Tab-separated table of C-alpha atoms and ligand atoms in Angstrom:
chain	number	residue	atom	x	y	z
A	1	MET	CA	146.444	18.513	11.642
A	2	THR	CA	148.052	18.678	15.021
A	3	THR	CA	146.690	16.630	17.815
A	4	ASP	CA	149.220	17.102	20.551
A	5	ARG	CA	147.710	19.137	23.349
A	6	TRP	CA	150.524	21.592	23.800
A	7	THR	CA	150.741	22.374	20.097
A	8	GLN	CA	146.989	22.976	19.989
A	9	ARG	CA	147.187	25.246	22.974
A	10	LEU	CA	149.943	27.336	21.429
A	11	ALA	CA	148.117	27.455	18.103
A	12	ALA	CA	144.987	28.733	19.835
A	13	ARG	CA	146.931	31.494	21.614
A	14	ALA	CA	148.591	32.469	18.339
A	15	ALA	CA	145.253	32.584	16.502
A	16	GLU	CA	143.752	34.723	19.240
A	17	ARG	CA	146.679	37.142	19.124
A	18	ARG	CA	146.485	37.437	15.337
A	19	ALA	CA	142.724	37.970	15.445
A	20	GLN	CA	143.290	40.889	17.844
A	21	GLY	CA	145.734	42.393	15.365
A	22	LEU	CA	148.438	42.195	18.014
A	23	TRP	CA	150.793	39.642	16.498
A	24	ARG	CA	154.353	40.861	16.984
A	25	GLN	CA	157.094	40.207	14.523
A	26	ARG	CA	160.816	40.647	14.506
A	27	ARG	CA	162.504	42.002	11.464
A	28	THR	CA	166.020	40.931	10.710
A	29	LEU	CA	168.047	43.956	9.736
A	30	ALA	CA	170.795	43.362	7.228
A	31	SER	CA	173.838	45.215	8.469
A	32	ARG	CA	174.225	47.173	5.258
A	33	ALA	CA	170.580	48.126	4.735
A	34	PRO	CA	170.460	51.929	4.510
A	35	ARG	CA	167.475	52.556	6.753
A	36	LEU	CA	166.603	55.500	8.924
A	37	ASP	CA	166.317	54.491	12.555
A	38	PHE	CA	163.760	56.500	14.521
A	39	ALA	CA	162.869	53.518	16.690
A	40	GLY	CA	165.979	52.771	18.746
A	41	ASN	CA	167.211	54.212	22.025
A	42	ASP	CA	170.675	55.189	20.839
A	43	TYR	CA	170.043	58.810	21.828
A	44	LEU	CA	173.633	60.012	21.635
A	45	GLY	CA	174.621	57.969	18.589
A	46	LEU	CA	177.182	56.010	20.605
A	47	ALA	CA	176.123	52.445	19.740
A	48	GLY	CA	177.881	52.648	16.373
A	49	ASP	CA	180.834	54.741	17.505
A	50	PRO	CA	184.098	53.052	16.436
A	51	ARG	CA	185.777	54.120	19.678
A	52	LEU	CA	183.362	51.925	21.631
A	53	ALA	CA	183.925	48.995	19.272
A	54	GLU	CA	187.666	49.443	19.646
A	55	ALA	CA	187.431	49.554	23.453
A	56	MET	CA	185.271	46.440	23.388
A	57	ALA	CA	187.773	44.589	21.222
A	58	ARG	CA	190.662	45.662	23.416
A	59	GLY	CA	188.751	44.534	26.507
A	60	ALA	CA	188.021	41.168	24.921
A	61	ARG	CA	191.632	40.663	23.853
A	62	ARG	CA	192.857	41.481	27.315
A	63	PHE	CA	190.310	39.630	29.479
A	64	GLY	CA	188.622	37.222	27.042
A	65	ALA	CA	185.279	37.419	25.296
A	66	GLY	CA	183.191	35.956	28.104
A	67	GLY	CA	182.529	36.768	31.728
A	68	ARG	CA	183.575	33.242	32.747
A	69	ALA	CA	181.651	33.107	36.042
A	70	SER	CA	179.352	35.101	38.263
A	71	HIS	CA	180.691	38.206	39.988
A	72	LEU	CA	180.797	36.396	43.336
A	73	VAL	CA	182.771	33.441	41.992
A	74	CYS	CA	185.554	34.747	39.761
A	75	GLY	CA	183.857	36.941	37.147
A	76	HIS	CA	184.404	40.315	38.817
A	77	ARG	CA	187.325	42.089	37.179
A	78	ASP	CA	189.023	45.398	37.662
A	79	VAL	CA	187.283	46.730	34.564
A	80	HIS	CA	183.888	46.070	36.236
A	81	GLU	CA	185.110	47.645	39.435
A	82	ALA	CA	186.341	50.722	37.568
A	83	LEU	CA	183.034	51.045	35.741
A	84	GLU	CA	181.068	50.825	38.989
A	85	GLY	CA	183.223	53.612	40.398
A	86	ARG	CA	182.614	55.818	37.363
A	87	LEU	CA	178.849	55.235	37.437
A	88	ALA	CA	178.712	56.093	41.146
A	89	GLU	CA	180.682	59.243	40.444
A	90	LEU	CA	178.473	60.243	37.488
A	91	THR	CA	175.265	59.861	39.490
A	92	GLY	CA	176.651	61.360	42.702
A	93	ARG	CA	176.169	58.205	44.765
A	94	PRO	CA	178.556	56.473	47.171
A	95	ARG	CA	178.429	53.241	45.181
A	96	ALA	CA	177.030	51.460	42.130
A	97	LEU	CA	176.514	47.791	41.325
A	98	LEU	CA	176.661	46.490	37.770
A	99	PHE	CA	173.949	44.151	36.433
A	100	SER	CA	173.870	42.345	33.084
A	101	THR	CA	170.610	44.005	31.973
A	102	GLY	CA	168.169	46.605	33.206
A	103	TYR	CA	165.480	43.980	33.371
A	104	MET	CA	167.593	42.013	35.813
A	105	ALA	CA	168.561	45.093	37.821
A	106	ASN	CA	164.896	45.843	38.447
A	107	LEU	CA	163.986	42.235	39.186
A	108	GLY	CA	166.962	41.829	41.489
A	109	THR	CA	166.466	45.066	43.374
A	110	LEU	CA	162.768	44.559	44.046
A	111	GLN	CA	163.248	40.912	44.963
A	112	ALA	CA	166.132	41.701	47.335
A	113	LEU	CA	164.492	44.682	49.033
A	114	CYS	CA	161.054	43.182	49.543
A	115	GLU	CA	159.925	40.827	52.262
A	116	PRO	CA	156.350	39.726	52.855
A	117	ASP	CA	155.674	42.757	55.086
A	118	THR	CA	156.929	45.242	52.430
A	119	ARG	CA	154.487	47.395	50.441
A	120	LEU	CA	155.241	48.536	46.897
A	121	PHE	CA	153.744	51.598	45.185
A	122	GLN	CA	154.254	51.832	41.445
A	123	ASP	CA	153.302	54.360	38.820
A	124	ARG	CA	150.743	52.756	36.538
A	125	LEU	CA	152.944	53.326	33.489
A	126	ASN	CA	156.117	51.833	34.944
A	127	HIS	CA	158.269	49.644	32.723
A	128	ALA	CA	157.352	45.953	32.505
A	129	SER	CA	160.533	44.939	34.336
A	130	LEU	CA	159.396	46.882	37.424
A	131	LEU	CA	155.979	45.280	37.328
A	132	ASP	CA	157.535	41.830	36.872
A	133	GLY	CA	159.981	42.598	39.687
A	134	ALA	CA	157.030	43.265	41.973
A	135	THR	CA	155.595	39.866	41.094
A	136	LEU	CA	158.927	38.156	41.745
A	137	SER	CA	159.304	40.003	45.046
A	138	GLY	CA	156.053	38.569	46.367
A	139	ALA	CA	155.278	41.868	48.123
A	140	PRO	CA	151.811	43.413	47.781
A	141	SER	CA	152.003	46.069	45.094
A	142	ARG	CA	149.628	48.962	44.395
A	143	ARG	CA	149.668	51.074	41.252
A	144	PHE	CA	148.970	54.794	41.453
A	145	HIS	CA	147.607	56.875	38.590
A	146	HIS	CA	150.342	58.050	36.274
A	147	GLY	CA	152.224	60.973	37.827
A	148	ASP	CA	149.428	61.507	40.393
A	149	LEU	CA	151.076	62.393	43.700
A	150	GLY	CA	147.698	62.746	45.429
A	151	ASP	CA	146.777	59.203	44.495
A	152	LEU	CA	150.189	57.979	45.670
A	153	GLU	CA	149.814	59.723	49.039
A	154	ARG	CA	146.338	58.277	49.469
A	155	LEU	CA	147.693	54.748	48.927
A	156	LEU	CA	150.698	55.375	51.179
A	157	ALA	CA	148.455	56.638	53.982
A	158	ARG	CA	146.334	53.502	53.792
A	159	ALA	CA	149.251	51.079	54.133
A	160	PRO	CA	150.099	49.689	57.573
A	161	ALA	CA	152.280	52.213	59.395
A	162	ALA	CA	154.830	49.601	60.374
A	163	ALA	CA	155.270	48.217	56.823
A	164	PRO	CA	158.513	49.122	55.020
A	165	LYS	CA	157.352	51.035	51.932
A	166	LEU	CA	158.995	51.460	48.565
A	167	VAL	CA	157.756	53.928	45.941
A	168	VAL	CA	158.858	52.976	42.426
A	169	SER	CA	158.766	55.028	39.242
A	170	ASP	CA	160.345	55.346	35.850
A	171	GLY	CA	162.374	58.562	35.567
A	172	VAL	CA	161.533	59.137	31.906
A	173	PHE	CA	158.522	57.052	30.882
A	174	SER	CA	159.637	54.793	28.076
A	175	MET	CA	156.492	54.912	25.920
A	176	ASP	CA	155.460	58.507	26.694
A	177	GLY	CA	158.711	60.395	27.097
A	178	ASP	CA	157.462	62.491	30.011
A	179	VAL	CA	159.661	62.965	33.082
A	180	ALA	CA	158.560	62.022	36.597
A	181	ASP	CA	158.300	64.752	39.240
A	182	ILE	CA	161.276	63.502	41.233
A	183	SER	CA	161.063	66.179	43.941
A	184	GLY	CA	157.348	65.539	44.413
A	185	LEU	CA	157.807	61.786	44.613
A	186	ALA	CA	160.719	62.195	47.028
A	187	ALA	CA	158.697	64.502	49.295
A	188	ALA	CA	155.723	62.118	49.308
A	189	ALA	CA	157.988	59.164	50.062
A	190	LEU	CA	159.721	61.044	52.868
A	191	ARG	CA	156.417	62.067	54.471
A	192	HIS	CA	155.435	58.413	54.706
A	193	ASP	CA	158.821	57.122	55.715
A	194	ALA	CA	159.159	55.301	52.388
A	195	TRP	CA	162.160	54.791	50.123
A	196	LEU	CA	162.052	55.979	46.532
A	197	MET	CA	163.397	53.906	43.631
A	198	ILE	CA	163.753	55.564	40.220
A	199	ASP	CA	164.532	53.720	37.001
A	200	ASP	CA	166.262	56.325	34.848
A	201	ALA	CA	166.864	54.088	31.818
A	202	HIS	CA	165.944	56.835	29.343
A	203	GLY	CA	167.219	59.849	31.266
A	204	LEU	CA	170.782	58.713	31.848
A	205	GLY	CA	173.157	60.244	29.311
A	206	VAL	CA	170.464	62.606	28.043
A	207	LEU	CA	169.141	64.721	30.925
A	208	GLY	CA	170.983	66.468	33.732
A	209	GLU	CA	173.788	68.943	33.591
A	210	ARG	CA	176.379	66.301	32.743
A	211	GLY	CA	174.132	63.654	31.265
A	212	ASP	CA	173.719	62.282	34.770
A	213	GLY	CA	170.008	61.775	34.176
A	214	CYS	CA	166.810	63.137	35.671
A	215	VAL	CA	167.952	62.070	39.164
A	216	GLY	CA	171.738	62.187	39.109
A	217	ARG	CA	173.420	64.909	41.061
A	218	ALA	CA	170.308	67.080	41.218
A	219	HIS	CA	168.610	64.605	43.589
A	220	GLY	CA	170.916	63.044	46.136
A	221	VAL	CA	170.814	59.668	47.792
A	222	GLU	CA	168.595	61.022	50.623
A	223	GLU	CA	165.895	61.934	48.104
A	224	VAL	CA	166.311	58.928	45.823
A	225	PRO	CA	167.972	56.113	47.784
A	226	VAL	CA	167.623	53.577	44.942
A	227	LEU	CA	168.652	54.683	41.459
A	228	VAL	CA	168.668	52.351	38.465
A	229	GLY	CA	170.355	53.270	35.204
A	230	THR	CA	170.756	51.241	32.038
A	231	LEU	CA	173.683	51.220	29.658
A	232	GLY	CA	172.022	49.916	26.496
A	233	LYS	CA	170.276	53.174	25.671
A	234	ALA	CA	172.077	56.530	25.532
A	235	LEU	CA	175.400	54.958	26.507
A	236	GLY	CA	175.223	52.621	23.534
A	237	THR	CA	176.442	49.377	25.132
A	238	ALA	CA	174.596	46.904	27.378
A	239	GLY	CA	173.939	46.266	31.028
A	240	ALA	CA	172.660	48.337	33.913
A	241	PHE	CA	173.483	49.447	37.422
A	242	VAL	CA	171.900	50.230	40.748
A	243	ALA	CA	173.405	53.186	42.601
A	244	GLY	CA	172.947	54.070	46.248
A	245	ASN	CA	174.628	53.886	49.606
A	246	HIS	CA	176.955	51.117	50.797
A	247	LYS	CA	174.231	49.338	52.782
A	248	LEU	CA	172.020	49.071	49.697
A	249	VAL	CA	174.769	47.765	47.434
A	250	ASP	CA	176.017	45.286	50.042
A	251	HIS	CA	172.462	44.048	50.488
A	252	LEU	CA	172.018	43.524	46.736
A	253	ILE	CA	175.293	41.612	46.472
A	254	GLN	CA	174.066	39.305	49.233
A	255	PHE	CA	170.423	38.881	48.306
A	256	ALA	CA	169.619	39.880	44.712
A	257	ARG	CA	169.267	36.499	43.030
A	258	PRO	CA	169.367	37.916	39.476
A	259	TYR	CA	172.748	39.352	40.463
A	260	VAL	CA	174.158	36.351	42.277
A	261	TYR	CA	173.130	33.604	39.872
A	262	THR	CA	174.220	34.959	36.544
A	263	THR	CA	177.458	35.191	34.617
A	264	ALA	CA	179.349	38.469	34.893
A	265	GLN	CA	178.961	40.965	32.076
A	266	PRO	CA	181.551	40.320	29.330
A	267	PRO	CA	184.530	42.515	30.296
A	268	GLY	CA	184.713	44.029	26.801
A	269	VAL	CA	181.239	45.477	27.349
A	270	ALA	CA	182.412	47.146	30.544
A	271	ALA	CA	185.455	48.513	28.726
A	272	ALA	CA	183.239	49.915	25.959
A	273	THR	CA	180.976	51.538	28.561
A	274	LEU	CA	183.987	53.251	30.131
A	275	ALA	CA	184.772	54.647	26.668
A	276	ALA	CA	181.140	55.804	26.342
A	277	LEU	CA	181.408	57.647	29.676
A	278	ASP	CA	184.576	59.377	28.464
A	279	ILE	CA	182.748	60.540	25.351
A	280	LEU	CA	179.722	61.665	27.395
A	281	ALA	CA	182.009	63.927	29.426
A	282	ALA	CA	184.175	65.142	26.547
A	283	GLU	CA	181.491	65.818	23.929
A	284	PRO	CA	178.600	67.762	25.461
A	285	GLU	CA	177.767	68.916	21.932
A	286	ARG	CA	176.040	65.563	21.392
A	287	ARG	CA	173.461	66.449	24.003
A	288	ALA	CA	173.085	69.946	22.577
A	289	ARG	CA	172.562	68.506	19.095
A	290	LEU	CA	169.917	66.125	20.445
A	291	ALA	CA	168.100	68.980	22.194
A	292	SER	CA	168.013	71.024	19.010
A	293	LEU	CA	166.658	68.068	17.001
A	294	ILE	CA	163.914	67.535	19.580
A	295	ALA	CA	162.915	71.207	19.432
A	296	ARG	CA	162.902	71.213	15.652
A	297	PHE	CA	160.899	68.000	15.381
A	298	ARG	CA	158.285	69.367	17.787
A	299	THR	CA	157.937	72.663	15.959
A	300	GLU	CA	157.562	71.077	12.548
A	301	ALA	CA	155.329	68.213	13.691
A	302	ALA	CA	153.056	70.740	15.422
A	303	GLY	CA	152.960	72.673	12.141
A	304	LEU	CA	151.685	69.510	10.421
A	305	GLY	CA	149.007	69.136	13.082
A	306	LEU	CA	150.415	65.816	14.334
A	307	PRO	CA	149.220	64.609	17.765
A	308	LEU	CA	152.323	65.388	19.823
A	309	THR	CA	152.446	64.781	23.562
A	310	GLU	CA	154.010	66.933	26.272
A	311	SER	CA	157.338	65.118	25.970
A	312	HIS	CA	160.551	67.136	25.737
A	313	THR	CA	162.833	64.115	25.749
A	314	PRO	CA	164.070	62.176	22.687
A	315	ILE	CA	160.994	59.934	23.023
A	316	GLN	CA	158.333	61.636	20.900
A	317	PRO	CA	155.171	59.531	20.693
A	318	LEU	CA	152.357	60.242	18.271
A	319	VAL	CA	149.286	58.751	19.899
A	320	LEU	CA	147.066	57.621	17.011
A	321	GLY	CA	144.509	55.560	18.919
A	322	GLU	CA	143.663	52.198	17.443
A	323	SER	CA	146.250	49.651	16.542
A	324	PRO	CA	145.348	49.234	12.801
A	325	ARG	CA	145.926	52.959	12.277
A	326	VAL	CA	149.338	52.720	13.907
A	327	MET	CA	150.217	49.689	11.811
A	328	ALA	CA	149.192	51.494	8.612
A	329	TRP	CA	151.344	54.528	9.408
A	330	ALA	CA	154.304	52.357	10.394
A	331	ALA	CA	153.963	50.386	7.147
A	332	ARG	CA	153.941	53.563	5.044
A	333	LEU	CA	157.060	54.799	6.795
A	334	ASP	CA	158.644	51.371	6.458
A	335	ALA	CA	158.108	51.492	2.689
A	336	ARG	CA	160.127	54.728	2.708
A	337	GLY	CA	162.940	53.033	4.616
A	338	ILE	CA	162.049	54.655	7.926
A	339	ASP	CA	161.816	52.651	11.149
A	340	VAL	CA	159.620	53.864	13.976
A	341	GLY	CA	158.208	51.918	16.910
A	342	ALA	CA	154.611	50.744	16.453
A	343	ILE	CA	153.469	50.370	20.033
A	344	ARG	CA	150.221	48.612	20.844
A	345	GLU	CA	148.616	46.945	23.810
A	346	PRO	CA	149.619	45.321	26.070
A	347	THR	CA	152.662	47.636	26.086
A	348	VAL	CA	150.340	50.664	26.239
A	349	PRO	CA	146.648	50.787	27.218
A	350	ARG	CA	144.070	49.904	24.582
A	351	GLY	CA	143.022	52.877	22.454
A	352	GLN	CA	146.374	54.581	23.003
A	353	ALA	CA	148.377	52.821	20.323
A	354	ARG	CA	151.120	55.049	19.051
A	355	LEU	CA	154.117	55.586	16.880
A	356	ARG	CA	157.076	55.840	19.186
A	357	ILE	CA	159.520	58.108	17.437
A	358	THR	CA	162.926	58.512	18.996
A	359	LEU	CA	165.552	61.059	18.105
A	360	SER	CA	169.302	60.682	18.217
A	361	ALA	CA	172.258	63.037	18.056
A	362	ALA	CA	173.377	60.877	15.130
A	363	HIS	CA	170.450	62.018	12.959
A	364	ALA	CA	171.265	64.508	10.205
A	365	ASP	CA	168.930	67.419	9.388
A	366	ASP	CA	168.151	65.533	6.225
A	367	ASP	CA	167.039	62.465	8.180
A	368	LEU	CA	164.590	64.567	10.151
A	369	GLU	CA	163.212	66.052	6.942
A	370	ARG	CA	162.676	62.562	5.510
A	371	LEU	CA	160.811	61.554	8.657
A	372	LEU	CA	158.572	64.629	8.542
A	373	ALA	CA	157.866	64.085	4.835
A	374	GLY	CA	156.937	60.470	5.613
A	375	LEU	CA	154.563	61.558	8.355
A	376	ALA	CA	152.954	64.138	6.065
A	377	ASP	CA	152.502	61.349	3.511
A	378	CYS	CA	150.684	59.222	6.135
A	379	GLN	CA	148.329	62.131	6.819
A	380	ALA	CA	147.709	62.673	3.105
A	381	ALA	CA	146.959	58.978	2.557
A	382	GLU	CA	144.397	59.037	5.370
A	383	ALA	CA	142.802	62.212	4.059
A	384	SER	CA	142.379	60.797	0.571
A	385	ALA	CA	140.987	57.504	1.921
A	386	ALA	CA	138.479	59.513	3.961
A	387	ALA	CA	137.496	61.577	0.905
A	388	GLU	CA	136.878	58.397	-1.087
A	389	ALA	CA	134.767	56.908	1.667
A	390	THR	CA	132.473	59.952	1.739
A	391	PRO	CA	129.740	59.526	-0.867
B	1	PLP	C1	164.867	49.378	28.548
B	1	PLP	C2	164.373	49.530	29.929
B	1	PLP	C3	164.710	48.603	30.918
B	1	PLP	C4	165.428	47.332	30.605
B	1	PLP	O1	166.761	47.535	30.372
B	1	PLP	P1	167.593	46.447	29.559
B	1	PLP	O2	168.994	46.726	29.879
B	1	PLP	O3	167.252	46.639	28.145
B	1	PLP	O4	167.141	45.104	30.060
B	1	PLP	C5	164.321	48.866	32.211
B	1	PLP	N1	163.605	49.959	32.514
B	1	PLP	C6	163.227	50.861	31.573
B	1	PLP	C7	162.426	52.056	31.977
B	1	PLP	C8	163.589	50.659	30.263
B	1	PLP	O5	163.202	51.522	29.331
């Protein structure tokens, strides 16, 4: 029996979470376990590329394993500077600023840009880091219906004319895989004298003519003044960046607390990311391979009658509804050595629990066939359970 108040409090929260069927668990993956990964965000298959590991090791040998200090003290090295230059070039922006994680990039950007008179407008399905960034910023924040430009314009029109306004959206929505209407958002923002911030965590490396993302060179800095990209997804390493004009980047260096008060990214990580950018440019066939896997998965899953969404990105959710159903499907796939994301509330709205299946250029045709066979098996298991339940 525990009597201490804190322990009781935590135990009550845990019991409540379990009773809701929402208890989350980590699984420790043994490095040699031969499992099929349809859950990660390694869209180009770069995370395991030996060239990145080699670049990381070389970077560590040359500069040391750690970042040593914050960027403003003595942690900013030429390898970071070079990476910032390459990211600016890739996205067609004057400058880019490296952050240690995407979560921090979003927190830091929103906190630095917002003052009490600022108004934020966020898509309802934005990533948690953007919503948390709004809280940290202290600025009033309104959420518009997902992808609904009319709703956004209505909210913009209602805000005080003199208030600096910032419209914020994911580029590719992380749990749905759909792509924001960047031109539409940019036009709405412009009409109301607002800035637009796009978090292209899942588009960078995958979309765009050169893997420059759903914003990139197609939408310049006038349309999207604040562009966030992350490096831990398609680029296979870790970290993130904010790209924009010189005034924006200078402002973030001065005022973004999650930038100022943290240790610089380990230089080996920056070196590995430079190697990833080289591969992105030199091997466009990775993106072509990914596109063909996406098309094939969609055709065959539709043939099975699976509940696909309108996504044409490597994020292919199957919205199954209630969380126990999702957990049952994920468990059946797990037993076959297949990992998929089982996504429940509060990550997605209640009643929209889903399998989040992600595709990667590293998948073989055979891998895809095993996934589809596993999904067909989940359907068959449900059908036979339903038949038994019918008297
Ligand atoms: C993953 C993700 C982040 C966070 O990036 P990390 O580098 O993993 O912290 C931010 N925004 C979106 C949309 C993401 O999917």
